[in-house]
């Protein structure tokens, strides 16, 4: 790896460049439901009034998604921030592979079909049932179902994880009805059995990440694989029953359900079956994948039964660990990230967050690489997250993250420090407005502490976000009016927004080395080149242009 060229005209500041990623904090498009604007964020507002700042795009094509109607997310956001360029991401890659037919001509699909036809002719499709396009898309699921039927697989079972997080919070019946109607058509057309076999809310079963709560994964395994869980005759009956029992419950928190006929699960996973986890995003796919692929010495929970199946993921979820063994679409090959360049140039770096976003400032930031580029130059710190609903602890671990960062700034060992405050995203997904306000104000207190520490150390503080969320907490109609629920209250929005995010440069020792007016209309992929410039180096020529206008190199 080549070293970065030094900027002979400016060598940076004596203190570190500190990059703060306020996960899920953007500039709202509506006055109603903008919890960021509604919060008392004195430090944030002070910096906006006194420091150079701009708005960056953090969704759609600016982060490699198919269209500008696609909301950004933490995975693609951290990819873009860390690699300095825009790569076509999972949603676009899968859509293209399906549209061209390439997915079904690749060895993995052909091997899956061959295995299935020579064994039970049964395929299980597990994944998030929605069109949020953050982890999955229902059109991808439909394509898999139809091609499996065409290829001669006779029994197709969908294990539906309910969303309510990247889509409206109580919209799951729309997707259930859609996929059931589609499967009914497939059954008639191709004479196959196609049914929903099990499911539950994505934040209750299966889709844990970073090893935060293996009990979620255990519940998913028991539900999907063993057929062990509360029994219903249909997914609709299950959803309606849970809503009747708890009218306040939202889709992502719905408990497990197992569909039965004559008292027996219709679609438990057995020896000789094929299984596809059809989510394309990796962070919430790794743990359930390990359940299917770890044959021995599995210690996370008692699987009770370990069926011999052909398992494939929609994509490769971890390129370093080669998980899963079989996958349908190759992920983007992200190379020459900012961290790799900085290591080649001898720059010591610290990456820190709590468990919920630890993988984002490490794995995703480094281009989907779990290993460090240089053990001597990189330090990763994970602050364990609370295992409670985030609306009950909306401050999360922002103070503990800050405590550690302040200690490291004072020690003076690192030239570049990056940290992620998960509050705006994780609490924003709960839809609880009061908790989101609390989360923003708790975060702002930590920004004040960081600001003072950076001032003392003679460094530069950069404040940004990977996408919006807390800035758009109400559902709005096309005319901009707030949608109301059955109680006449604003209907909560739990998904990300399409709004721009802030980029603030707080440089207390500024002496005119670059223009105070920051560039407009750029995306978050331009942050990498900006960090490199502020560290006293010349960015790679093919990186997205820096947000600052530095003096000639």
Coordinates of C-alpha atoms in Angstrom, one line a residue:
X1 CA 0.0 0.0 0.0
X2 CA 1.4 3.4 -1.0
X3 CA 1.9 6.2 1.5
X4 CA -0.1 9.4 1.2
X5 CA 1.8 12.3 -0.2
X6 CA 2.3 15.0 2.5
X7 CA 1.0 18.5 2.0
X8 CA 4.1 20.7 2.1
X9 CA 1.9 23.8 2.6
X10 CA 0.2 22.6 5.7
X11 CA 1.0 19.8 8.1
X12 CA -2.2 19.8 10.2
X13 CA -2.7 20.6 13.9
X14 CA -0.7 19.3 16.9
X15 CA -3.9 17.7 18.3
X16 CA -6.0 14.9 16.8
X17 CA -8.6 15.1 14.1
X18 CA -11.7 13.8 15.9
X19 CA -14.6 12.6 13.7
X20 CA -17.9 12.3 15.4
X21 CA -20.6 10.3 13.6
X22 CA -24.0 11.1 15.2
X23 CA -25.8 8.1 13.9
X24 CA -29.2 9.0 12.5
X25 CA -29.0 12.8 13.0
X26 CA -30.0 14.9 10.0
X27 CA -31.7 18.1 9.1
X28 CA -35.4 17.6 9.0
X29 CA -37.6 18.6 6.1
X30 CA -40.7 19.2 8.3
X31 CA -41.0 21.3 11.4
X32 CA -43.3 18.7 13.0
X33 CA -41.6 15.5 14.0
X34 CA -38.0 16.8 13.8
X35 CA -36.8 15.7 17.2
X36 CA -33.3 17.1 16.5
X37 CA -34.7 20.6 16.0
X38 CA -37.1 20.1 18.9
X39 CA -34.2 19.1 21.3
X40 CA -32.2 21.6 23.3
X41 CA -28.8 21.0 21.7
X42 CA -26.9 24.1 22.8
X43 CA -23.5 22.8 21.7
X44 CA -24.6 21.6 18.4
X45 CA -26.5 24.8 17.6
X46 CA -23.6 26.9 18.8
X47 CA -21.2 25.1 16.5
X48 CA -23.6 25.6 13.6
X49 CA -23.6 29.3 14.3
X50 CA -19.9 29.8 14.7
X51 CA -18.1 27.0 12.7
X52 CA -17.9 26.3 9.0
X53 CA -20.6 23.8 8.1
X54 CA -22.5 22.3 5.2
X55 CA -25.1 19.6 4.5
X56 CA -24.1 16.3 2.9
X57 CA -26.2 13.7 1.0
X58 CA -26.4 10.4 2.9
X59 CA -28.9 8.4 0.9
X60 CA -29.6 7.1 -2.6
X61 CA -27.0 7.2 -5.3
X62 CA -24.7 9.3 -3.0
X63 CA -24.0 6.1 -1.0
X64 CA -24.3 3.5 -3.8
X65 CA -28.0 2.7 -3.5
X66 CA -30.2 2.1 -6.6
X67 CA -32.1 5.4 -6.6
X68 CA -32.5 8.6 -4.7
X69 CA -35.7 7.3 -3.2
X70 CA -33.7 4.8 -1.2
X71 CA -33.0 5.8 2.3
X72 CA -29.4 5.6 3.6
X73 CA -28.4 3.3 6.3
X74 CA -25.5 2.8 8.7
X75 CA -23.8 0.1 6.7
X76 CA -23.6 1.9 3.4
X77 CA -23.0 5.2 5.2
X78 CA -20.0 4.0 7.1
X79 CA -18.7 2.3 3.9
X80 CA -18.9 5.6 2.1
X81 CA -17.4 7.7 4.9
X82 CA -14.5 5.2 5.3
X83 CA -13.6 4.5 1.7
X84 CA -13.9 8.0 0.2
X85 CA -15.7 6.7 -2.9
X86 CA -19.2 5.5 -3.9
X87 CA -19.5 1.7 -4.5
X88 CA -22.6 0.1 -5.8
X89 CA -24.1 -1.5 -2.7
X90 CA -26.0 -4.6 -1.8
X91 CA -29.5 -3.5 -2.8
X92 CA -28.3 -2.5 -6.2
X93 CA -26.1 -5.5 -6.7
X94 CA -28.8 -8.0 -5.9
X95 CA -31.4 -6.1 -8.0
X96 CA -29.1 -6.1 -11.0
X97 CA -28.2 -9.8 -10.5
X98 CA -31.8 -10.7 -10.5
X99 CA -32.8 -8.5 -13.4
X100 CA -30.0 -9.8 -15.7
X101 CA -30.7 -13.4 -14.5
X102 CA -27.0 -13.7 -13.4
X103 CA -27.9 -14.7 -9.9
X104 CA -29.6 -17.9 -11.2
X105 CA -26.8 -18.9 -13.5
X106 CA -24.1 -18.7 -10.9
X107 CA -22.8 -21.9 -9.2
X108 CA -24.4 -21.3 -5.8
X109 CA -27.9 -21.2 -7.1
X110 CA -27.3 -24.1 -9.5
X111 CA -25.7 -26.2 -6.6
X112 CA -28.6 -25.3 -4.3
X113 CA -31.2 -26.5 -6.9
X114 CA -29.2 -29.7 -7.6
X115 CA -29.0 -30.4 -3.9
X116 CA -32.6 -29.7 -3.3
X117 CA -33.8 -31.9 -6.2
X118 CA -31.7 -34.8 -5.1
X119 CA -33.0 -34.5 -1.5
X120 CA -36.3 -33.2 -0.2
X121 CA -37.1 -30.6 -2.9
X122 CA -37.8 -28.2 -0.1
X123 CA -36.5 -24.6 0.1
X124 CA -36.7 -22.3 3.2
X125 CA -36.4 -18.6 2.7
X126 CA -35.6 -16.7 5.9
X127 CA -35.4 -12.9 6.0
X128 CA -37.0 -9.5 6.4
X129 CA -40.3 -9.2 4.7
X130 CA -40.5 -5.5 3.5
X131 CA -39.5 -3.2 0.8
X132 CA -37.3 -1.0 3.0
X133 CA -34.3 -1.9 0.8
X134 CA -32.0 -1.6 3.8
X135 CA -31.7 -5.3 4.6
X136 CA -33.9 -6.9 2.0
X137 CA -36.6 -6.3 -0.6
X138 CA -39.7 -8.2 -1.2
X139 CA -39.1 -8.2 -4.9
X140 CA -35.9 -10.2 -4.3
X141 CA -37.9 -12.8 -2.3
X142 CA -40.5 -13.1 -5.0
X143 CA -37.8 -13.7 -7.6
X144 CA -36.3 -16.5 -5.6
X145 CA -39.6 -18.1 -5.0
X146 CA -40.6 -18.1 -8.7
X147 CA -37.2 -19.3 -9.9
X148 CA -37.2 -22.1 -7.4
X149 CA -40.6 -23.2 -8.6
X150 CA -39.5 -23.0 -12.2
X151 CA -36.4 -25.1 -11.4
X152 CA -38.5 -27.9 -9.9
X153 CA -38.4 -27.3 -6.1
X154 CA -41.8 -28.4 -4.9
X155 CA -42.0 -27.1 -1.3
X156 CA -41.2 -23.4 -0.6
X157 CA -41.5 -22.0 2.9
X158 CA -41.0 -18.3 3.9
X159 CA -39.9 -17.5 7.4
X160 CA -41.0 -13.9 7.6
X161 CA -39.2 -11.4 9.9
X162 CA -41.5 -8.4 10.3
X163 CA -40.1 -5.0 9.8
X164 CA -41.8 -1.8 11.1
X165 CA -38.4 -0.2 11.3
X166 CA -37.3 0.6 7.8
X167 CA -41.0 0.9 6.8
X168 CA -44.1 2.2 8.7
X169 CA -44.2 0.7 12.1
X170 CA -47.5 -1.3 11.7
X171 CA -47.4 -2.1 8.0
X172 CA -46.5 -5.8 8.1
X173 CA -49.9 -7.1 7.2
X174 CA -49.5 -5.3 3.8
X175 CA -46.4 -7.3 3.1
X176 CA -47.8 -10.6 4.4
X177 CA -50.9 -10.2 2.2
X178 CA -48.7 -9.3 -0.8
X179 CA -46.4 -12.4 -0.5
X180 CA -49.2 -14.7 0.3
X181 CA -51.1 -13.7 -2.8
X182 CA -47.9 -14.1 -4.8
X183 CA -47.3 -17.5 -3.4
X184 CA -50.8 -18.5 -4.2
X185 CA -50.3 -17.6 -7.8
X186 CA -47.0 -19.6 -7.8
X187 CA -48.7 -22.6 -6.3
X188 CA -51.4 -22.5 -9.1
X189 CA -49.0 -21.8 -11.9
X190 CA -46.2 -24.2 -11.0
X191 CA -48.1 -26.8 -8.9
X192 CA -45.9 -26.2 -5.8
X193 CA -46.6 -25.8 -2.1
X194 CA -45.6 -22.3 -1.1
X195 CA -46.5 -20.9 2.3
X196 CA -45.4 -18.7 5.2
X197 CA -44.1 -21.2 7.8
X198 CA -43.0 -18.9 10.7
X199 CA -42.0 -15.4 11.7
X200 CA -41.8 -12.7 14.2
X201 CA -40.5 -9.1 14.8
X202 CA -37.0 -8.4 13.7
X203 CA -36.1 -7.0 17.1
X204 CA -37.5 -10.0 18.9
X205 CA -36.1 -12.9 16.9
X206 CA -33.2 -13.8 14.6
X207 CA -31.8 -10.4 13.6
X208 CA -29.4 -9.6 16.4
X209 CA -26.0 -8.1 15.5
X210 CA -22.5 -7.9 17.0
X211 CA -23.4 -10.6 19.5
X212 CA -25.4 -8.2 21.6
X213 CA -28.3 -10.6 22.4
X214 CA -28.0 -14.2 21.4
X215 CA -31.3 -14.9 23.0
X216 CA -32.9 -13.2 20.0
X217 CA -31.1 -15.6 17.7
X218 CA -32.0 -18.6 19.8
X219 CA -35.7 -17.6 19.6
X220 CA -35.3 -17.4 15.8
X221 CA -33.6 -20.8 15.5
X222 CA -36.3 -22.4 17.6
X223 CA -39.1 -20.7 15.6
X224 CA -37.8 -21.2 12.0
X225 CA -35.8 -24.4 12.3
X226 CA -37.4 -26.4 15.1
X227 CA -41.0 -25.1 14.6
X228 CA -41.0 -24.5 18.3
X229 CA -43.1 -21.4 19.3
X230 CA -46.6 -20.1 19.7
X231 CA -48.8 -21.7 17.1
X232 CA -51.3 -20.1 14.7
X233 CA -53.1 -21.1 11.6
X234 CA -51.8 -18.1 9.6
X235 CA -49.4 -15.2 9.9
X236 CA -52.3 -12.8 9.7
X237 CA -54.0 -14.5 12.7
X238 CA -50.7 -14.3 14.6
X239 CA -50.3 -10.6 13.9
X240 CA -53.9 -9.7 14.7
X241 CA -53.8 -11.7 17.9
X242 CA -50.6 -10.1 19.2
X243 CA -52.0 -6.6 18.3
X244 CA -55.2 -7.4 20.2
X245 CA -53.3 -8.5 23.2
X246 CA -51.1 -5.4 23.1
X247 CA -52.5 -2.6 21.0
X248 CA -49.3 -0.6 21.4
X249 CA -47.0 -3.2 20.0
X250 CA -45.2 -2.4 16.7
X251 CA -44.1 -4.8 14.1
X252 CA -40.5 -5.1 15.0
X253 CA -41.3 -6.2 18.5
X254 CA -44.0 -8.8 17.7
X255 CA -43.3 -12.2 19.2
X256 CA -42.6 -15.4 17.3
X257 CA -45.3 -17.4 15.5
X258 CA -45.2 -20.9 14.0
X259 CA -47.8 -21.8 11.4
X260 CA -49.4 -25.3 11.9
X261 CA -51.8 -27.6 10.2
X262 CA -53.4 -30.4 12.2
X263 CA -51.3 -29.3 15.1
X264 CA -47.9 -29.8 13.3
X265 CA -45.6 -27.0 12.0
X266 CA -45.9 -26.7 8.2
X267 CA -42.3 -25.8 7.6
X268 CA -39.8 -26.8 10.2
X269 CA -36.3 -27.3 8.7
X270 CA -35.2 -30.9 8.2
X271 CA -32.2 -32.9 6.8
X272 CA -31.9 -32.5 3.1
X273 CA -33.6 -29.1 2.9
X274 CA -32.1 -26.0 1.3
X275 CA -32.1 -22.7 3.2
X276 CA -31.5 -19.2 1.9
X277 CA -31.2 -16.2 4.2
X278 CA -32.3 -13.6 1.7
X279 CA -31.2 -10.4 3.5
X280 CA -28.3 -8.8 1.6
X281 CA -27.0 -6.7 4.5
X282 CA -24.5 -8.4 6.7
X283 CA -24.6 -7.1 10.2
X284 CA -27.9 -8.8 11.2
X285 CA -27.2 -11.9 9.1
X286 CA -24.0 -13.1 10.6
X287 CA -25.3 -14.8 13.8
X288 CA -28.1 -16.8 12.3
X289 CA -25.6 -17.8 9.6
X290 CA -23.2 -19.1 12.2
X291 CA -26.0 -21.2 13.6
X292 CA -26.4 -23.0 10.3
X293 CA -22.7 -23.3 9.5
X294 CA -21.0 -24.1 12.8
X295 CA -21.2 -27.9 13.0
X296 CA -19.3 -28.4 16.3
X297 CA -18.3 -26.4 19.3
X298 CA -21.3 -24.1 19.0
X299 CA -21.6 -22.5 22.5
X300 CA -24.1 -19.7 22.2
X301 CA -27.2 -21.8 23.0
X302 CA -28.5 -25.4 22.7
X303 CA -29.7 -25.8 19.2
X304 CA -31.4 -29.1 20.2
X305 CA -31.3 -30.3 16.6
X306 CA -28.8 -29.4 13.8
X307 CA -30.3 -30.4 10.4
X308 CA -28.0 -31.2 7.5
X309 CA -29.0 -28.6 4.9
X310 CA -27.6 -26.6 2.0
X311 CA -27.3 -23.1 3.4
X312 CA -26.7 -19.9 1.4
X313 CA -26.8 -16.2 2.1
X314 CA -28.0 -13.6 -0.3
X315 CA -24.5 -12.1 -0.1
X316 CA -21.2 -12.8 1.5
X317 CA -21.7 -11.2 4.9
X318 CA -18.0 -11.2 6.1
X319 CA -15.3 -11.3 3.5
X320 CA -12.5 -11.9 6.0
X321 CA -14.1 -14.8 7.8
X322 CA -15.7 -16.1 4.5
X323 CA -19.2 -16.2 6.0
X324 CA -21.3 -17.8 4.6
X325 CA -19.6 -20.5 2.7
X326 CA -22.2 -20.2 -0.1
X327 CA -23.7 -16.9 -1.2
X328 CA -25.8 -15.8 -4.2
X329 CA -24.3 -12.4 -5.0
X330 CA -20.8 -11.1 -4.4
X331 CA -20.5 -8.0 -2.3
X332 CA -18.8 -4.8 -3.4
X333 CA -15.0 -5.1 -3.4
X334 CA -14.0 -2.0 -1.4
X335 CA -10.3 -1.4 -1.4
X336 CA -7.9 1.4 -0.5
X337 CA -10.0 2.7 2.4
X338 CA -8.9 5.8 4.4
X339 CA -7.7 3.6 7.3
X340 CA -5.5 1.6 5.0
X341 CA -3.9 4.7 3.6
X342 CA -3.4 6.2 7.0
X343 CA -1.8 3.1 8.3
X344 CA 0.6 3.0 5.3
X345 CA 1.4 6.6 6.2
X346 CA 2.2 5.8 9.9
X347 CA -0.9 7.5 11.4
X348 CA -2.2 6.1 14.7
X349 CA -6.0 5.7 14.8
X350 CA -8.6 5.0 17.4
X351 CA -12.1 3.7 16.6
X352 CA -14.7 3.5 19.3
X353 CA -18.5 3.0 19.9
X354 CA -20.8 0.9 21.9
X355 CA -21.7 -2.6 20.8
X356 CA -24.7 -1.5 18.6
X357 CA -22.4 0.5 16.3
X358 CA -19.0 -0.9 17.1
X359 CA -18.9 -2.9 13.8
X360 CA -19.8 0.2 11.9
X361 CA -16.8 2.3 12.9
X362 CA -14.5 -0.8 12.4
X363 CA -15.8 -3.4 10.0
X364 CA -18.0 -1.3 7.7
X365 CA -15.7 1.8 8.0
X366 CA -12.8 -0.3 6.7
X367 CA -14.7 -1.6 3.7
X368 CA -16.3 -4.7 5.2
X369 CA -13.0 -5.9 6.7
X370 CA -13.0 -7.3 10.2
X371 CA -9.2 -7.4 10.6
X372 CA -7.0 -4.4 11.3
X373 CA -4.6 -3.1 8.6
X374 CA -1.9 -2.6 11.2
X375 CA -2.1 -3.8 14.8
X376 CA 0.5 -1.3 15.8
X377 CA -1.3 1.7 14.5
X378 CA -5.0 0.8 15.1
X379 CA -6.9 0.5 18.3
X380 CA -10.6 -0.6 18.5
X381 CA -12.6 -0.1 21.7
X382 CA -16.1 -1.5 22.2
X383 CA -18.3 -0.2 25.0
X384 CA -20.9 -2.9 25.9
X385 CA -24.4 -1.8 25.1
X386 CA -27.3 -2.1 27.6
X387 CA -29.6 -5.1 26.9
X388 CA -32.8 -3.1 27.5
X389 CA -35.2 -1.4 25.1
X390 CA -33.5 1.8 23.9
X391 CA -36.4 4.0 24.7
X392 CA -35.8 3.1 28.4
X393 CA -32.2 4.1 28.3
X394 CA -32.1 6.8 25.5
X395 CA -28.8 8.2 26.6
X396 CA -27.3 4.8 25.8
X397 CA -23.5 4.8 26.3
X398 CA -22.7 8.2 24.9
X399 CA -21.1 9.4 28.2
X400 CA -19.0 6.2 28.5
X401 CA -17.8 6.6 24.9
X402 CA -16.9 10.2 25.6
X403 CA -15.1 9.3 28.9
X404 CA -12.8 7.0 26.9
X405 CA -12.2 9.5 24.1
X406 CA -11.3 12.3 26.5
X407 CA -8.8 10.1 28.2
X408 CA -7.2 9.2 24.8
X409 CA -7.2 12.8 23.6
X410 CA -5.3 13.8 26.8
X411 CA -2.8 11.0 26.3
X412 CA -2.1 12.3 22.8
X413 CA -1.3 9.0 21.2
X414 CA -3.7 9.1 18.3
X415 CA -3.7 11.5 15.4
X416 CA -7.2 10.4 14.1
X417 CA -10.1 9.4 16.4
X418 CA -13.4 8.3 15.1
X419 CA -16.4 7.6 17.2
X420 CA -20.1 6.8 16.7
X421 CA -22.9 7.9 19.0
X422 CA -25.8 5.5 18.2
X423 CA -28.5 7.5 20.0
X424 CA -30.3 9.2 17.1
X425 CA -30.6 5.9 15.1
X426 CA -31.2 3.3 17.8
X427 CA -33.6 5.4 19.8
X428 CA -35.1 6.9 16.7
X429 CA -36.1 3.4 15.5
X430 CA -38.3 3.0 18.6
X431 CA -40.6 5.8 17.5
X432 CA -40.9 7.1 21.1
X433 CA -40.6 10.9 20.6
X434 CA -39.8 11.8 24.2
X435 CA -37.0 9.2 24.3
X436 CA -35.5 10.6 21.1
X437 CA -35.5 14.1 22.6
X438 CA -33.7 12.8 25.6
X439 CA -31.2 10.9 23.5
X440 CA -30.4 14.1 21.5
X441 CA -29.9 16.2 24.6
X442 CA -27.7 13.5 26.2
X443 CA -25.6 13.4 23.0
X444 CA -25.3 17.2 23.0
X445 CA -23.8 17.2 26.5
X446 CA -21.1 14.9 25.2
X447 CA -20.4 17.1 22.2
X448 CA -19.7 19.9 24.7
X449 CA -17.2 17.8 26.5
X450 CA -15.5 16.8 23.3
X451 CA -15.4 20.4 22.1
X452 CA -13.6 21.5 25.2
X453 CA -11.1 18.6 25.1
X454 CA -10.3 19.2 21.4
X455 CA -9.7 22.9 22.1
X456 CA -7.3 22.1 24.9
X457 CA -5.4 19.6 22.8
X458 CA -5.1 21.8 19.7
X459 CA -7.1 19.5 17.5
X460 CA -9.9 19.6 15.0
X461 CA -13.5 18.4 15.7
X462 CA -15.5 17.1 12.8
X463 CA -19.2 16.4 13.4
X464 CA -21.4 14.5 10.9
X465 CA -23.8 11.6 10.5
X466 CA -24.2 8.5 8.4
X467 CA -27.9 9.1 7.6
X468 CA -31.0 10.8 9.0
X469 CA -33.6 9.3 11.4
X470 CA -34.3 11.3 14.6
X471 CA -35.0 14.3 12.3
X472 CA -38.1 12.7 10.9
X473 CA -40.1 11.0 13.6
X474 CA -43.6 11.4 12.2
X475 CA -45.3 10.0 9.2
X476 CA -46.3 12.7 6.7
X477 CA -48.7 12.8 3.9
X478 CA -47.7 14.0 0.4
X479 CA -49.0 17.5 1.2
X480 CA -46.7 17.6 4.3
X481 CA -49.4 17.2 6.9
X482 CA -48.8 14.8 9.8
X483 CA -50.6 11.5 9.7
X484 CA -52.6 10.6 12.8
X485 CA -53.1 7.3 14.5
X486 CA -56.5 6.0 15.8
X487 CA -56.0 8.0 19.0
X488 CA -55.6 11.3 17.0
X489 CA -51.9 11.4 17.9
X490 CA -49.1 11.8 15.3
X491 CA -48.2 8.5 13.7
X492 CA -44.7 7.5 14.7
X493 CA -42.1 7.0 11.9
X494 CA -39.4 4.5 12.8
X495 CA -37.4 4.3 9.6
X496 CA -34.5 6.4 8.3
X497 CA -35.1 9.7 6.5
X498 CA -33.9 11.0 3.1
X499 CA -32.7 14.1 4.7
X500 CA -29.2 15.6 4.5
X501 CA -26.8 15.4 7.4
X502 CA -24.5 18.0 9.0
X503 CA -20.8 18.4 8.5
X504 CA -19.2 20.8 10.9
X505 CA -15.5 21.7 11.0
X506 CA -14.5 23.1 14.4
X507 CA -10.9 24.2 14.2
X508 CA -10.1 26.5 17.1
X509 CA -6.6 27.3 15.7
X510 CA -7.8 28.2 12.2
X511 CA -5.5 30.7 10.5
X512 CA -6.8 30.8 7.0
X513 CA -5.2 27.6 5.7
X514 CA -8.4 26.7 3.9
X515 CA -11.5 28.5 2.9
X516 CA -14.2 28.8 5.7
X517 CA -16.9 28.4 3.1
X518 CA -17.4 24.6 2.8
X519 CA -18.5 23.1 -0.5
X520 CA -22.2 22.4 -1.2
X521 CA -24.0 19.5 -2.7
X522 CA -21.5 16.7 -1.8
X523 CA -22.1 13.4 -0.2
X524 CA -20.7 11.8 2.9
X525 CA -18.1 9.9 0.8
X526 CA -16.3 13.3 0.6
X527 CA -15.5 13.1 4.4
X528 CA -12.5 10.8 3.9
X529 CA -10.6 13.2 1.6
X530 CA -11.4 16.0 4.0
X531 CA -10.0 14.1 7.0
X532 CA -6.9 13.2 5.0
X533 CA -6.4 16.9 4.1
X534 CA -6.8 18.0 7.7
X535 CA -4.2 15.5 8.8
X536 CA -1.7 17.2 6.4
X537 CA -1.8 14.8 3.5
X538 CA -3.0 14.9 -0.1
X539 CA -6.0 12.7 -0.8
X540 CA -5.9 10.0 -3.4
X541 CA -6.8 11.3 -6.8
X542 CA -9.8 9.1 -7.3
X543 CA -11.4 9.9 -3.9
X544 CA -14.5 12.1 -3.9
X545 CA -13.5 15.7 -3.6
X546 CA -12.9 17.1 -0.1
X547 CA -15.5 19.3 1.5
X548 CA -12.9 22.0 2.4
X549 CA -10.9 24.0 -0.2
X550 CA -7.3 23.7 1.0
X551 CA -4.4 25.8 -0.3
X552 CA -2.5 24.4 -3.2
X553 CA -0.5 21.3 -2.3

